[in-house]
Amino acid sequence: MVRLRTACATLAIVGATVGVTAIPAGAAPAAARATAAACPTGWGSLAKTDTSATITPLRDVRTGRHDCFDRMVIDLPGAGSDVGYSVRYVDRLHQDGSGQHIPVAGGAVLEVRVAAPAYDPETGAPTYPGRVARPLPGVDLTGYRTFRDTRWAGSFEGESQIGLGVRARLPFRVLQLDGRVIVDVAHSWTATR
């Protein structure tokens, strides 16, 4: 009788184990799949630069939210895909030319420089409506996981400067696409959302 109970208990455990492992991956709840999805890694937090330059003026700066990162896009229509930039973490943002300190909220500050003016090189007329030390016009960071603040630092000698306040010193990448410089800042250092 004891052997029979032991045999039945063993079969029940083996059956339960086989039944659990036989559930197809597609049957897992959507929330469980979402938290296990991989995000890009390996970006790091060191400075990223490209020494190209353009006289095509900056026209717009916009932001967007993604599953793994927050994104800033700097639009330079007609500039092509080789626009110079320098993106790096700084202790404090200082405006080119004047050296004025521009406060930027957040746990860390990314200085984003684009080697392009924010004015028409022939007339000097502004092509971007940013005001020095003020948030970027039209950018609302409500609901962002990583971005905390933006500040326009101006355009000086053909370079435009932006302060991007982020939650912490997180990994980031810089991409160049046709007429755009893109800065993505990860939500975390881990490889999942």
CSV table of N, CA, C and O in Angstrom, one decimal, residues 49-128:
chain,number,residue,atom,x,y,z
A,49,THR,N,31.2,61.7,-30.4
A,49,THR,CA,31.4,62.9,-31.2
A,49,THR,C,31.5,62.5,-32.7
A,49,THR,O,31.8,61.3,-33.0
A,50,ASP,N,31.3,63.5,-33.5
A,50,ASP,CA,31.5,63.4,-35.0
A,50,ASP,C,32.0,64.8,-35.4
A,50,ASP,O,31.3,65.8,-35.0
A,51,THR,N,33.1,64.9,-36.1
A,51,THR,CA,33.7,66.2,-36.3
A,51,THR,C,33.2,66.9,-37.6
A,51,THR,O,33.7,68.0,-38.0
A,52,SER,N,32.2,66.4,-38.3
A,52,SER,CA,31.6,67.0,-39.5
A,52,SER,C,30.9,68.3,-39.1
A,52,SER,O,30.7,68.6,-37.9
A,53,ALA,N,30.6,69.1,-40.1
A,53,ALA,CA,29.9,70.4,-39.8
A,53,ALA,C,29.1,70.7,-41.0
A,53,ALA,O,29.3,70.2,-42.1
A,54,THR,N,28.1,71.5,-40.8
A,54,THR,CA,27.2,72.0,-41.9
A,54,THR,C,26.8,73.4,-41.7
A,54,THR,O,26.8,73.9,-40.5
A,55,ILE,N,26.4,74.1,-42.8
A,55,ILE,CA,25.9,75.5,-42.6
A,55,ILE,C,24.3,75.4,-42.7
A,55,ILE,O,23.7,76.4,-42.6
A,56,THR,N,23.8,74.2,-42.9
A,56,THR,CA,22.4,74.1,-43.0
A,56,THR,C,21.8,74.3,-41.6
A,56,THR,O,22.3,73.6,-40.6
A,57,PRO,N,20.9,75.2,-41.4
A,57,PRO,CA,20.5,75.6,-40.0
A,57,PRO,C,19.5,74.5,-39.4
A,57,PRO,O,18.8,73.9,-40.0
A,58,LEU,N,19.6,74.5,-38.1
A,58,LEU,CA,18.8,73.7,-37.2
A,58,LEU,C,17.4,74.4,-37.3
A,58,LEU,O,17.2,75.6,-37.2
A,59,ARG,N,16.3,73.5,-37.4
A,59,ARG,CA,15.0,74.1,-37.5
A,59,ARG,C,14.0,73.7,-36.4
A,59,ARG,O,13.1,74.4,-36.1
A,60,ASP,N,14.3,72.5,-35.8
A,60,ASP,CA,13.4,72.0,-34.8
A,60,ASP,C,14.1,71.0,-33.9
A,60,ASP,O,15.0,70.4,-34.3
A,61,VAL,N,13.6,70.9,-32.6
A,61,VAL,CA,14.0,69.9,-31.7
A,61,VAL,C,12.7,69.3,-31.1
A,61,VAL,O,11.8,70.0,-30.7
A,62,ARG,N,12.6,68.0,-31.1
A,62,ARG,CA,11.5,67.3,-30.6
A,62,ARG,C,11.9,66.1,-29.8
A,62,ARG,O,13.0,65.6,-29.9
A,63,THR,N,11.0,65.5,-29.1
A,63,THR,CA,11.3,64.3,-28.2
A,63,THR,C,10.2,63.3,-28.4
A,63,THR,O,9.1,63.6,-28.9
A,64,GLY,N,10.5,62.1,-28.0
A,64,GLY,CA,9.6,61.0,-28.1
A,64,GLY,C,9.9,59.9,-27.0
A,64,GLY,O,11.1,59.8,-26.6
A,65,ARG,N,8.9,59.1,-26.7
A,65,ARG,CA,9.1,58.0,-25.7
A,65,ARG,C,9.0,56.7,-26.4
A,65,ARG,O,8.2,56.5,-27.3
A,66,HIS,N,9.9,55.8,-26.0
A,66,HIS,CA,10.0,54.4,-26.6
A,66,HIS,C,10.0,53.4,-25.4
A,66,HIS,O,10.2,53.8,-24.3
A,67,ASP,N,9.8,52.2,-25.7
A,67,ASP,CA,9.8,51.1,-24.7
A,67,ASP,C,11.1,51.1,-23.8
A,67,ASP,O,11.1,50.9,-22.6
A,68,CYS,N,12.2,51.3,-24.5
A,68,CYS,CA,13.5,51.1,-23.8
A,68,CYS,C,14.3,52.4,-23.6
A,68,CYS,O,15.3,52.4,-22.8
A,69,PHE,N,13.9,53.5,-24.2
A,69,PHE,CA,14.6,54.7,-24.1
A,69,PHE,C,13.7,55.9,-24.4
A,69,PHE,O,12.7,55.8,-25.0
A,70,ASP,N,14.2,57.1,-24.0
A,70,ASP,CA,13.6,58.4,-24.4
A,70,ASP,C,14.5,59.0,-25.5
A,70,ASP,O,15.7,58.8,-25.5
A,71,ARG,N,13.9,59.7,-26.5
A,71,ARG,CA,14.6,60.1,-27.7
A,71,ARG,C,14.4,61.6,-27.9
A,71,ARG,O,13.4,62.2,-27.7
A,72,MET,N,15.5,62.3,-28.3
A,72,MET,CA,15.5,63.7,-28.7
A,72,MET,C,16.0,63.7,-30.2
A,72,MET,O,17.0,63.0,-30.5
A,73,VAL,N,15.2,64.4,-31.0
A,73,VAL,CA,15.6,64.5,-32.4
A,73,VAL,C,15.8,66.0,-32.8
A,73,VAL,O,15.0,66.8,-32.5
A,74,ILE,N,17.0,66.2,-33.4
A,74,ILE,CA,17.3,67.6,-33.8
A,74,ILE,C,17.2,67.6,-35.3
A,74,ILE,O,17.9,66.8,-36.0
A,75,ASP,N,16.3,68.4,-35.8
A,75,ASP,CA,16.0,68.4,-37.2
A,75,ASP,C,16.7,69.5,-38.0
A,75,ASP,O,16.7,70.7,-37.6
A,76,LEU,N,17.4,69.1,-39.0
A,76,LEU,CA,18.2,70.0,-39.9
A,76,LEU,C,17.8,69.6,-41.4
A,76,LEU,O,18.7,69.0,-42.1
A,77,PRO,N,16.6,70.0,-41.8
A,77,PRO,CA,16.2,69.5,-43.2
A,77,PRO,C,17.2,70.0,-44.2
A,77,PRO,O,17.6,71.1,-44.3
A,78,GLY,N,17.6,69.0,-45.1
A,78,GLY,CA,18.5,69.3,-46.2
A,78,GLY,C,20.0,69.1,-45.8
A,78,GLY,O,20.9,69.3,-46.7
A,79,ALA,N,20.3,68.8,-44.6
A,79,ALA,CA,21.7,68.7,-44.2
A,79,ALA,C,22.4,67.4,-44.5
A,79,ALA,O,23.6,67.3,-44.4
A,80,GLY,N,21.6,66.4,-45.0
A,80,GLY,CA,22.2,65.1,-45.3
A,80,GLY,C,22.4,64.3,-44.0
A,80,GLY,O,21.8,64.6,-42.9
A,81,SER,N,23.2,63.2,-44.1
A,81,SER,CA,23.3,62.3,-43.0
A,81,SER,C,24.7,62.4,-42.3
A,81,SER,O,25.0,61.6,-41.4
A,82,ASP,N,25.4,63.5,-42.5
A,82,ASP,CA,26.7,63.6,-41.9
A,82,ASP,C,26.8,65.0,-41.2
A,82,ASP,O,27.5,65.9,-41.7
A,83,VAL,N,26.1,65.1,-40.1
A,83,VAL,CA,26.1,66.3,-39.3
A,83,VAL,C,26.9,66.1,-38.1
A,83,VAL,O,26.8,65.1,-37.4
A,84,GLY,N,27.9,67.0,-37.8
A,84,GLY,CA,28.7,66.9,-36.6
A,84,GLY,C,28.0,67.1,-35.3
A,84,GLY,O,27.0,67.8,-35.3
A,85,TYR,N,28.5,66.4,-34.3
A,85,TYR,CA,27.9,66.6,-33.0
A,85,TYR,C,28.9,66.2,-31.9
A,85,TYR,O,29.9,65.6,-32.1
A,86,SER,N,28.6,66.6,-30.7
A,86,SER,CA,29.3,66.2,-29.5
A,86,SER,C,28.2,66.1,-28.4
A,86,SER,O,27.5,67.0,-28.1
A,87,VAL,N,28.1,64.9,-27.8
A,87,VAL,CA,27.1,64.6,-26.7
A,87,VAL,C,27.9,64.0,-25.6
A,87,VAL,O,28.6,63.0,-25.7
A,88,ARG,N,27.8,64.7,-24.4
A,88,ARG,CA,28.5,64.2,-23.2
A,88,ARG,C,27.9,64.6,-22.0
A,88,ARG,O,27.2,65.6,-21.9
A,89,TYR,N,28.1,63.9,-20.9
A,89,TYR,CA,27.7,64.3,-19.6
A,89,TYR,C,28.6,65.4,-19.1
A,89,TYR,O,29.8,65.3,-19.2
A,90,VAL,N,28.0,66.4,-18.4
A,90,VAL,CA,28.7,67.5,-17.8
A,90,VAL,C,28.2,67.7,-16.4
A,90,VAL,O,27.1,67.4,-16.1
A,91,ASP,N,29.1,68.3,-15.6
A,91,ASP,CA,28.6,68.6,-14.2
A,91,ASP,C,27.7,69.8,-14.2
A,91,ASP,O,26.7,69.8,-13.5
A,92,ARG,N,27.9,70.8,-15.1
A,92,ARG,CA,27.1,72.0,-15.2
A,92,ARG,C,27.1,72.4,-16.7
A,92,ARG,O,28.1,72.3,-17.3
A,93,LEU,N,26.0,72.9,-17.2
A,93,LEU,CA,25.9,73.4,-18.5
A,93,LEU,C,26.3,74.9,-18.5
A,93,LEU,O,25.8,75.7,-17.8
A,94,HIS,N,27.3,75.2,-19.4
A,94,HIS,CA,27.8,76.6,-19.6
A,94,HIS,C,27.6,77.0,-21.0
A,94,HIS,O,28.0,76.3,-21.9
A,95,GLN,N,27.0,78.1,-21.2
A,95,GLN,CA,26.8,78.6,-22.6
A,95,GLN,C,28.1,79.0,-23.3
A,95,GLN,O,28.9,79.6,-22.7
A,96,ASP,N,28.2,78.6,-24.5
A,96,ASP,CA,29.4,79.0,-25.3
A,96,ASP,C,29.4,80.5,-25.4
A,96,ASP,O,28.4,81.2,-25.5
A,97,GLY,N,30.6,81.0,-25.5
A,97,GLY,CA,30.8,82.5,-25.7
A,97,GLY,C,30.7,83.2,-24.4
A,97,GLY,O,31.8,83.7,-23.9
A,98,SER,N,29.6,83.2,-23.7
A,98,SER,CA,29.5,84.0,-22.4
A,98,SER,C,30.0,83.2,-21.2
A,98,SER,O,30.4,83.8,-20.2
A,99,GLY,N,29.9,81.9,-21.3
A,99,GLY,CA,30.3,81.1,-20.1
A,99,GLY,C,29.2,81.0,-19.0
A,99,GLY,O,29.4,80.4,-18.0
A,100,GLN,N,28.1,81.7,-19.3
A,100,GLN,CA,27.0,81.7,-18.4
A,100,GLN,C,26.5,80.3,-18.0
A,100,GLN,O,26.3,79.4,-18.8
A,101,HIS,N,26.3,80.1,-16.7
A,101,HIS,CA,25.8,78.8,-16.2
A,101,HIS,C,24.3,78.7,-16.5
A,101,HIS,O,23.6,79.7,-16.1
A,102,ILE,N,23.9,77.7,-17.1
A,102,ILE,CA,22.4,77.5,-17.3
A,102,ILE,C,22.0,76.3,-16.5
A,102,ILE,O,22.4,75.1,-16.8
A,103,PRO,N,21.2,76.5,-15.5
A,103,PRO,CA,20.7,75.4,-14.7
A,103,PRO,C,19.8,74.4,-15.5
A,103,PRO,O,18.9,74.9,-16.2
A,104,VAL,N,20.0,73.1,-15.3
A,104,VAL,CA,19.2,72.1,-16.0
A,104,VAL,C,18.8,71.1,-14.9
A,104,VAL,O,19.7,70.5,-14.2
A,105,ALA,N,17.5,70.8,-14.7
A,105,ALA,CA,17.0,69.9,-13.7
A,105,ALA,C,17.3,68.4,-14.1
A,105,ALA,O,17.3,68.1,-15.3
A,106,GLY,N,17.5,67.6,-13.1
A,106,GLY,CA,17.7,66.2,-13.3
A,106,GLY,C,18.9,65.7,-12.5
A,106,GLY,O,19.6,66.4,-11.9
A,107,GLY,N,19.0,64.4,-12.5
A,107,GLY,CA,20.1,63.7,-11.7
A,107,GLY,C,21.4,63.8,-12.5
A,107,GLY,O,22.5,63.7,-11.9
A,108,ALA,N,21.4,64.1,-13.8
A,108,ALA,CA,22.6,64.2,-14.6
A,108,ALA,C,22.2,65.1,-15.8
A,108,ALA,O,21.1,65.3,-16.2
A,109,VAL,N,23.2,65.7,-16.4
A,109,VAL,CA,23.0,66.7,-17.5
A,109,VAL,C,23.8,66.2,-18.7
A,109,VAL,O,25.1,66.0,-18.6
A,110,LEU,N,23.2,66.0,-19.9
A,110,LEU,CA,23.8,65.8,-21.1
A,110,LEU,C,23.9,67.1,-21.9
A,110,LEU,O,22.9,67.8,-22.1
A,111,GLU,N,25.1,67.4,-22.3
A,111,GLU,CA,25.3,68.6,-23.2
A,111,GLU,C,25.3,68.1,-24.6
A,111,GLU,O,26.1,67.2,-25.0
A,112,VAL,N,24.3,68.6,-25.4
A,112,VAL,CA,24.2,68.2,-26.8
A,112,VAL,C,24.6,69.4,-27.7
A,112,VAL,O,23.9,70.4,-27.6
A,113,ARG,N,25.6,69.2,-28.4
A,113,ARG,CA,26.1,70.2,-29.4
A,113,ARG,C,26.0,69.6,-30.8
A,113,ARG,O,26.3,68.5,-31.0
A,114,VAL,N,25.4,70.5,-31.6
A,114,VAL,CA,25.3,70.1,-33.1
A,114,VAL,C,26.1,71.1,-33.9
A,114,VAL,O,25.9,72.3,-33.6
A,115,ALA,N,26.9,70.6,-34.8
A,115,ALA,CA,27.8,71.5,-35.6
A,115,ALA,C,27.0,72.1,-36.7
A,115,ALA,O,27.2,71.9,-37.9
A,116,ALA,N,26.0,73.0,-36.3
A,116,ALA,CA,25.1,73.6,-37.3
A,116,ALA,C,24.5,74.9,-36.6
A,116,ALA,O,24.2,74.8,-35.4
A,117,PRO,N,24.3,76.0,-37.3
A,117,PRO,CA,23.8,77.1,-36.6
A,117,PRO,C,22.3,77.0,-36.5
A,117,PRO,O,21.6,76.2,-37.1
A,118,ALA,N,21.7,77.8,-35.6
A,118,ALA,CA,20.3,77.9,-35.4
A,118,ALA,C,19.8,79.3,-36.0
A,118,ALA,O,18.9,79.9,-35.5
A,119,TYR,N,20.5,79.7,-37.0
A,119,TYR,CA,20.2,81.0,-37.7
A,119,TYR,C,20.6,80.8,-39.2
A,119,TYR,O,21.4,80.0,-39.5
A,120,ASP,N,20.0,81.7,-40.0
A,120,ASP,CA,20.4,81.7,-41.4
A,120,ASP,C,21.8,82.3,-41.6
A,120,ASP,O,22.0,83.4,-41.1
A,121,PRO,N,22.8,81.5,-42.1
A,121,PRO,CA,24.1,82.1,-42.2
A,121,PRO,C,24.3,83.3,-43.0
A,121,PRO,O,25.2,84.1,-42.8
A,122,GLU,N,23.4,83.5,-44.0
A,122,GLU,CA,23.5,84.7,-44.8
A,122,GLU,C,22.8,86.0,-44.2
A,122,GLU,O,23.4,87.1,-44.4
A,123,THR,N,21.7,85.8,-43.5
A,123,THR,CA,21.0,87.0,-43.0
A,123,THR,C,21.2,87.1,-41.4
A,123,THR,O,20.9,88.2,-40.9
A,124,GLY,N,21.5,86.0,-40.8
A,124,GLY,CA,21.5,86.0,-39.3
A,124,GLY,C,20.2,85.9,-38.6
A,124,GLY,O,20.1,85.8,-37.4
A,125,ALA,N,19.1,85.7,-39.5
A,125,ALA,CA,17.8,85.5,-38.9
A,125,ALA,C,17.7,84.2,-38.2
A,125,ALA,O,18.1,83.2,-38.7
A,126,PRO,N,17.1,84.1,-37.0
A,126,PRO,CA,16.9,82.9,-36.3
A,126,PRO,C,16.0,81.9,-37.1
A,126,PRO,O,15.1,82.2,-37.7
A,127,THR,N,16.5,80.6,-37.1
A,127,THR,CA,15.7,79.5,-37.7
A,127,THR,C,15.0,78.6,-36.7
A,127,THR,O,14.3,77.7,-37.0
A,128,TYR,N,15.4,78.8,-35.4
A,128,TYR,CA,14.8,78.0,-34.3
A,128,TYR,C,14.4,79.0,-33.2
A,128,TYR,O,15.2,79.9,-32.9
